[in-house]
Structure formats: C-alpha cells, structure tokens
Amino acid sequence: MSQSRHEERQQRLKEQVDARIELAQIERGVLLVFTGNGKGKTTAAFGTVCRAIGHGLKSAVIQFIKGSWDNGERQLLEPLGVPFYVMSTGFTWETQDKEADTLACLDTWQHACKLLSDPTIDLVVLDEITYMISFHYLPLEEVINALTHRPENQSVIITGRGCHRDLLNLADTVTEMRPIKHAFDAGIKAQKGIDW
Ligand code: ATP
Ligand code: MG
C-alpha cells in the first residue's frame, strides 16, 4: 500500500474513533464481569485494583473462595490500604459441609453489602462470587439488588466461571477468558507468582 493510501486510511480510522469517544459522555461506576474457563479472571481484577489505587482511589476485595494464605496480591495490596475479606471457613473445592459453607458465605456477603453501600469505596472486587450463586449459597436476587442500589460512582468487578445470565445482563462490561491452552494440562505445577 502506498504511503498516501495508508495515511488516508489511518486518518479515517482516527475520525471514527474520535467520533465514538465524543459520543461516550456518561460518567458513572461500572459493573465488570470476568468469567469463562481460561486463566486470568482474578488477575485481571487485581490489575484493575492496582490501576485504581495508583490514581488514589479506594478499593476493597472480597474473596468468596479461600485462596492460598500465601496470596501474592493480598501481601502487596493490604499494606497499601486495600482491605481484604476472605471467606473464613477455609471453603475449598473439597468441602463437604454445605450448611457451614452457606453460613460462611452469608457472613462474607454481609461484608460485601457494607462495601456496596459505602460511597467512599470506588472499586469493589467480588472474587469468585459466581460459585456462591451457582451453588445456591447466596440468593441471586440479593446480589442483583445490592449491585443495583450501590453508590452511583462505585465500580464493581465480579469474577468466576459460569456467571449467571442475569448478572451478565446487568453488567456494563463482560469479558470471557477462553482457554486456548494451560500449562497445568501439560503437567506443569501451579507456581508462586503466576498462579497465586
Ligand atoms: P488467575 O487467578 O490466575 O487469574 P482465574 O481467576 O482465571 O486465574 P480460577 O478459576 O479462579 O482462574 O482458578 C484459580 C487457579 O486455577 C489459578 O491458580 C489459576 O492459575 C488456575 N487456573 C485457571 N484457569 C485454569 C485452567 N484453564 N486450567 C488449569 N488451571 C487453571
Ligand atoms: Mg479466580
């Protein structure tokens, strides 16, 4: 392609992008969902937390499935003033006690509700909350209600596989992580700094 053709095309593209930027005028908090079976949902959420606190905004994290105690993002962010609430019973995939898990989930949800009604928190992460809904530990309507009535400028990130359709509908931005391949399937162990 000749240089002038290229310039012409880039100029047209720039005009289209500028016009779309001009059209986006609404300012409010957004609901983001990172779902799908591929790796990157929780790390994308924490990337966004870093972005927010880098601008001096306030963020808080609720984790509905207990990760490793040696959780890299928590070790970095908590000392920087990002509170973490991690579901206390040590809920894991191996759990057998539905009643105890439901109680732990509802207790953690109470913390989430406080954050979702606090206008001083700019960004709330509800990590792995999708499972609480699919396991029926947490009523979907309650989650939708809290999200709908949150402060106008507050943004929320939901992560987890199999996100309920109603939450996808409510969300402003939805990204599906699609696994193309994963090291684990080739027998490579999960590792510090990459997987937790
Ligand atoms: P990450 O925390 O790395 O962003 P994730 O939040 O997308 O991953 P989860 O389903 O929450 O994924 O799984 C948590 C753990 O499982 C992480 O250690 C992650 O590296 C690993 N993992 C994620 N996706 C896959 C996959 N497709 N196959 C194997 N392990 C995976
Ligand atoms: Mg995750």
GROMACS .gro file of C-alpha atoms and ligand atoms in nm:
model
  228
    1MET     CA    1   0.000   0.000   0.000
    2SER     CA    2   0.133   0.345  -0.087
    3GLN     CA    3   0.221   0.587   0.193
    4SER     CA    4  -0.060   0.828   0.099
    5ARG     CA    5  -0.320   0.546   0.093
    6HIS     CA    6  -0.201   0.435   0.435
    7GLU     CA    7  -0.223   0.789   0.575
    8GLU     CA    8  -0.570   0.833   0.432
    9ARG     CA    9  -0.688   0.510   0.591
   10GLN     CA   10  -0.538   0.593   0.930
   11GLN     CA   11  -0.698   0.938   0.917
   12ARG     CA   12  -1.042   0.781   0.851
   13LEU     CA   13  -0.992   0.538   1.135
   14LYS     CA   14  -0.891   0.821   1.370
   15GLU     CA   15  -1.203   1.016   1.278
   16GLN     CA   16  -1.423   0.714   1.352
   17VAL     CA   17  -1.256   0.654   1.689
   18ASP     CA   18  -1.274   1.023   1.782
   19ALA     CA   19  -1.644   1.030   1.695
   20ARG     CA   20  -1.711   0.732   1.922
   21ILE     CA   21  -1.511   0.887   2.207
   22GLU     CA   22  -1.713   1.206   2.163
   23LEU     CA   23  -2.038   1.006   2.191
   24ALA     CA   24  -1.943   0.843   2.524
   25GLN     CA   25  -2.041   1.111   2.772
   26ILE     CA   26  -2.193   0.921   3.065
   27GLU     CA   27  -1.995   0.921   3.388
   28ARG     CA   28  -2.083   0.657   3.647
   29GLY     CA   29  -1.941   0.347   3.808
   30VAL     CA   30  -1.949   0.028   3.602
   31LEU     CA   31  -2.008  -0.338   3.668
   32LEU     CA   32  -1.746  -0.561   3.513
   33VAL     CA   33  -1.761  -0.940   3.487
   34PHE     CA   34  -1.455  -1.155   3.417
   35THR     CA   35  -1.580  -1.505   3.351
   36GLY     CA   36  -1.503  -1.814   3.140
   37ASN     CA   37  -1.280  -2.117   3.184
   38GLY     CA   38  -0.949  -1.959   3.086
   39LYS     CA   39  -0.687  -1.823   3.324
   40GLY     CA   40  -0.682  -1.454   3.401
   41LYS     CA   41  -1.008  -1.359   3.576
   42THR     CA   42  -0.874  -1.288   3.923
   43THR     CA   43  -0.550  -1.142   3.793
   44ALA     CA   44  -0.745  -0.904   3.568
   45ALA     CA   45  -0.946  -0.794   3.871
   46PHE     CA   46  -0.628  -0.722   4.068
   47GLY     CA   47  -0.474  -0.544   3.771
   48THR     CA   48  -0.773  -0.310   3.783
   49VAL     CA   49  -0.734  -0.263   4.160
   50CYS     CA   50  -0.371  -0.158   4.101
   51ARG     CA   51  -0.484   0.087   3.838
   52ALA     CA   52  -0.746   0.236   4.070
   53ILE     CA   53  -0.526   0.272   4.378
   54GLY     CA   54  -0.248   0.409   4.159
   55HIS     CA   55  -0.483   0.702   4.098
   56GLY     CA   56  -0.551   0.740   4.470
   57LEU     CA   57  -0.892   0.574   4.450
   58LYS     CA   58  -1.018   0.341   4.722
   59SER     CA   59  -1.069  -0.028   4.662
   60ALA     CA   60  -1.167  -0.331   4.869
   61VAL     CA   61  -1.166  -0.703   4.795
   62ILE     CA   62  -1.398  -0.983   4.900
   63GLN     CA   63  -1.282  -1.337   4.821
   64PHE     CA   64  -1.553  -1.599   4.833
   65ILE     CA   65  -1.323  -1.893   4.789
   66LYS     CA   66  -1.024  -1.905   5.012
   67GLY     CA   67  -0.705  -1.890   4.814
   68SER     CA   68  -0.365  -1.989   4.940
   69TRP     CA   69  -0.265  -1.799   5.259
   70ASP     CA   70   0.047  -1.709   5.066
   71ASN     CA   71  -0.153  -1.491   4.828
   72GLY     CA   72   0.077  -1.253   4.639
   73GLU     CA   73  -0.181  -0.986   4.562
   74ARG     CA   74  -0.302  -0.969   4.920
   75GLN     CA   75   0.053  -0.937   5.051
   76LEU     CA   76   0.111  -0.646   4.818
   77LEU     CA   77  -0.220  -0.464   4.839
   78GLU     CA   78  -0.325  -0.492   5.203
   79PRO     CA   79  -0.030  -0.284   5.329
   80LEU     CA   80  -0.124  -0.028   5.062
   81GLY     CA   81  -0.465   0.017   5.226
   82VAL     CA   82  -0.679  -0.228   5.028
   83PRO     CA   83  -0.887  -0.427   5.279
   84PHE     CA   84  -0.938  -0.796   5.208
   85TYR     CA   85  -1.221  -1.008   5.345
   86VAL     CA   86  -1.165  -1.375   5.277
   87MET     CA   87  -1.435  -1.630   5.349
   88SER     CA   88  -1.333  -1.767   5.683
   89THR     CA   89  -1.417  -2.135   5.698
   90GLY     CA   90  -1.148  -2.234   5.458
   91PHE     CA   91  -1.404  -2.315   5.194
   92THR     CA   92  -1.235  -2.507   4.918
   93TRP     CA   93  -1.342  -2.731   4.637
   94GLU     CA   94  -1.305  -3.030   4.869
   95THR     CA   95  -1.570  -2.905   5.111
   96GLN     CA   96  -1.843  -3.146   5.219
   97ASP     CA   97  -2.030  -2.930   5.468
   98LYS     CA   98  -2.294  -2.737   5.280
   99GLU     CA   99  -2.452  -2.580   5.587
  100ALA     CA  100  -2.124  -2.442   5.725
  101ASP     CA  101  -2.029  -2.313   5.382
  102THR     CA  102  -2.363  -2.139   5.338
  103LEU     CA  103  -2.322  -1.965   5.675
  104ALA     CA  104  -1.967  -1.861   5.591
  105CYS     CA  105  -2.080  -1.734   5.255
  106LEU     CA  106  -2.364  -1.528   5.403
  107ASP     CA  107  -2.129  -1.384   5.663
  108THR     CA  108  -1.884  -1.281   5.391
  109TRP     CA  109  -2.173  -1.139   5.190
  110GLN     CA  110  -2.255  -0.908   5.483
  111HIS     CA  111  -1.909  -0.752   5.441
  112ALA     CA  112  -1.977  -0.717   5.071
  113CYS     CA  113  -2.309  -0.543   5.142
  114LYS     CA  114  -2.134  -0.287   5.362
  115LEU     CA  115  -1.889  -0.207   5.086
  116LEU     CA  116  -2.168  -0.194   4.827
  117SER     CA  117  -2.342   0.077   5.027
  118ASP     CA  118  -2.029   0.280   5.105
  119PRO     CA  119  -1.984   0.567   4.857
  120THR     CA  120  -1.624   0.621   4.972
  121ILE     CA  121  -1.521   0.290   4.811
  122ASP     CA  122  -1.457   0.343   4.441
  123LEU     CA  123  -1.394  -0.018   4.337
  124VAL     CA  124  -1.520  -0.339   4.497
  125VAL     CA  125  -1.393  -0.680   4.385
  126LEU     CA  126  -1.621  -0.979   4.445
  127ASP     CA  127  -1.375  -1.254   4.360
  128GLU     CA  128  -1.524  -1.597   4.280
  129ILE     CA  129  -1.876  -1.489   4.378
  130THR     CA  130  -2.027  -1.667   4.076
  131TYR     CA  131  -1.989  -2.004   4.252
  132MET     CA  132  -2.180  -1.882   4.557
  133ILE     CA  133  -2.475  -1.820   4.328
  134SER     CA  134  -2.444  -2.141   4.127
  135PHE     CA  135  -2.415  -2.350   4.449
  136HIS     CA  136  -2.724  -2.167   4.586
  137TYR     CA  137  -2.537  -2.041   4.891
  138LEU     CA  138  -2.630  -1.685   4.802
  139PRO     CA  139  -2.964  -1.578   4.651
  140LEU     CA  140  -2.916  -1.423   4.309
  141GLU     CA  141  -3.187  -1.160   4.380
  142GLU     CA  142  -2.995  -1.030   4.680
  143VAL     CA  143  -2.682  -0.985   4.477
  144ILE     CA  144  -2.869  -0.811   4.196
  145ASN     CA  145  -3.045  -0.588   4.447
  146ALA     CA  146  -2.721  -0.482   4.620
  147LEU     CA  147  -2.549  -0.418   4.287
  148THR     CA  148  -2.841  -0.218   4.151
  149HIS     CA  149  -2.859   0.005   4.460
  150ARG     CA  150  -2.486   0.063   4.504
  151PRO     CA  151  -2.349   0.421   4.500
  152GLU     CA  152  -2.365   0.570   4.153
  153ASN     CA  153  -1.992   0.622   4.112
  154GLN     CA  154  -1.885   0.289   4.253
  155SER     CA  155  -1.748   0.023   4.020
  156VAL     CA  156  -1.767  -0.348   4.092
  157ILE     CA  157  -1.580  -0.644   3.947
  158ILE     CA  158  -1.724  -0.994   3.960
  159THR     CA  159  -1.504  -1.291   3.881
  160GLY     CA  160  -1.565  -1.662   3.844
  161ARG     CA  161  -1.665  -1.925   3.592
  162GLY     CA  162  -2.023  -1.979   3.481
  163CYS     CA  163  -2.155  -1.634   3.567
  164HIS     CA  164  -2.536  -1.627   3.588
  165ARG     CA  165  -2.707  -1.482   3.281
  166ASP     CA  166  -2.889  -1.216   3.484
  167LEU     CA  167  -2.557  -1.079   3.612
  168LEU     CA  168  -2.418  -1.075   3.258
  169ASN     CA  169  -2.724  -0.875   3.155
  170LEU     CA  170  -2.678  -0.631   3.440
  171ALA     CA  171  -2.306  -0.581   3.372
  172ASP     CA  172  -2.162  -0.298   3.164
  173THR     CA  173  -1.850  -0.488   3.059
  174VAL     CA  174  -1.823  -0.865   3.029
  175THR     CA  175  -1.507  -1.047   2.930
  176GLU     CA  176  -1.493  -1.420   2.878
  177MET     CA  177  -1.148  -1.573   2.931
  178ARG     CA  178  -1.125  -1.857   2.683
  179PRO     CA  179  -0.866  -2.128   2.742
  180ILE     CA  180  -0.654  -2.193   2.437
  181LYS     CA  181  -0.405  -2.394   2.641
  182HIS     CA  182  -0.292  -2.411   3.004
  183ALA     CA  183   0.042  -2.528   3.142
  184PHE     CA  184  -0.133  -2.744   3.402
  185ASP     CA  185  -0.270  -2.968   3.127
  186ALA     CA  186   0.087  -3.042   3.024
  187GLY     CA  187   0.168  -3.150   3.380
  188ILE     CA  188   0.334  -2.825   3.491
  189LYS     CA  189   0.279  -2.746   3.857
  190ALA     CA  190   0.095  -2.433   3.967
  191GLN     CA  191   0.354  -2.179   4.072
  192LYS     CA  192   0.406  -1.885   4.303
  193GLY     CA  193   0.388  -1.553   4.123
  194ILE     CA  194   0.196  -1.700   3.830
  195ASP     CA  195  -0.094  -1.892   3.982
  196TRP     CA  196  -0.119  -1.735   4.328
  197ATP     P1  197  -0.595  -1.634   3.790
  197ATP     O1  198  -0.613  -1.625   3.941
  197ATP     O2  199  -0.462  -1.696   3.757
  197ATP     O3  200  -0.625  -1.509   3.719
  197ATP     P2  201  -0.856  -1.733   3.727
  197ATP     O4  202  -0.908  -1.644   3.834
  197ATP     O5  203  -0.894  -1.703   3.587
  197ATP     O6  204  -0.699  -1.744   3.738
  197ATP     P3  205  -0.976  -1.959   3.866
  197ATP     O7  206  -1.079  -2.045   3.803
  197ATP     O8  207  -1.014  -1.866   3.975
  197ATP     O9  208  -0.898  -1.883   3.749
  197ATP    O10  209  -0.863  -2.058   3.915
  197ATP     C1  210  -0.768  -2.029   4.010
  197ATP     C2  211  -0.642  -2.109   3.989
  197ATP    O11  212  -0.652  -2.206   3.885
  197ATP     C3  213  -0.525  -2.019   3.949
  197ATP    O12  214  -0.414  -2.067   4.016
  197ATP     C4  215  -0.515  -2.038   3.801
  197ATP    O13  216  -0.383  -2.022   3.754
  197ATP     C5  217  -0.563  -2.178   3.780
  197ATP     N1  218  -0.633  -2.191   3.651
  197ATP     C6  219  -0.710  -2.100   3.591
  197ATP     N2  220  -0.760  -2.143   3.473
  197ATP     C7  221  -0.711  -2.270   3.459
  197ATP     C8  222  -0.724  -2.371   3.357
  197ATP     N3  223  -0.794  -2.350   3.246
  197ATP     N4  224  -0.658  -2.489   3.378
  197ATP     C9  225  -0.586  -2.510   3.489
  197ATP     N5  226  -0.570  -2.420   3.589
  197ATP    C10  227  -0.632  -2.301   3.573
  198MG      MG  228  -1.004  -1.666   4.009
   0.00000   0.00000   0.00000
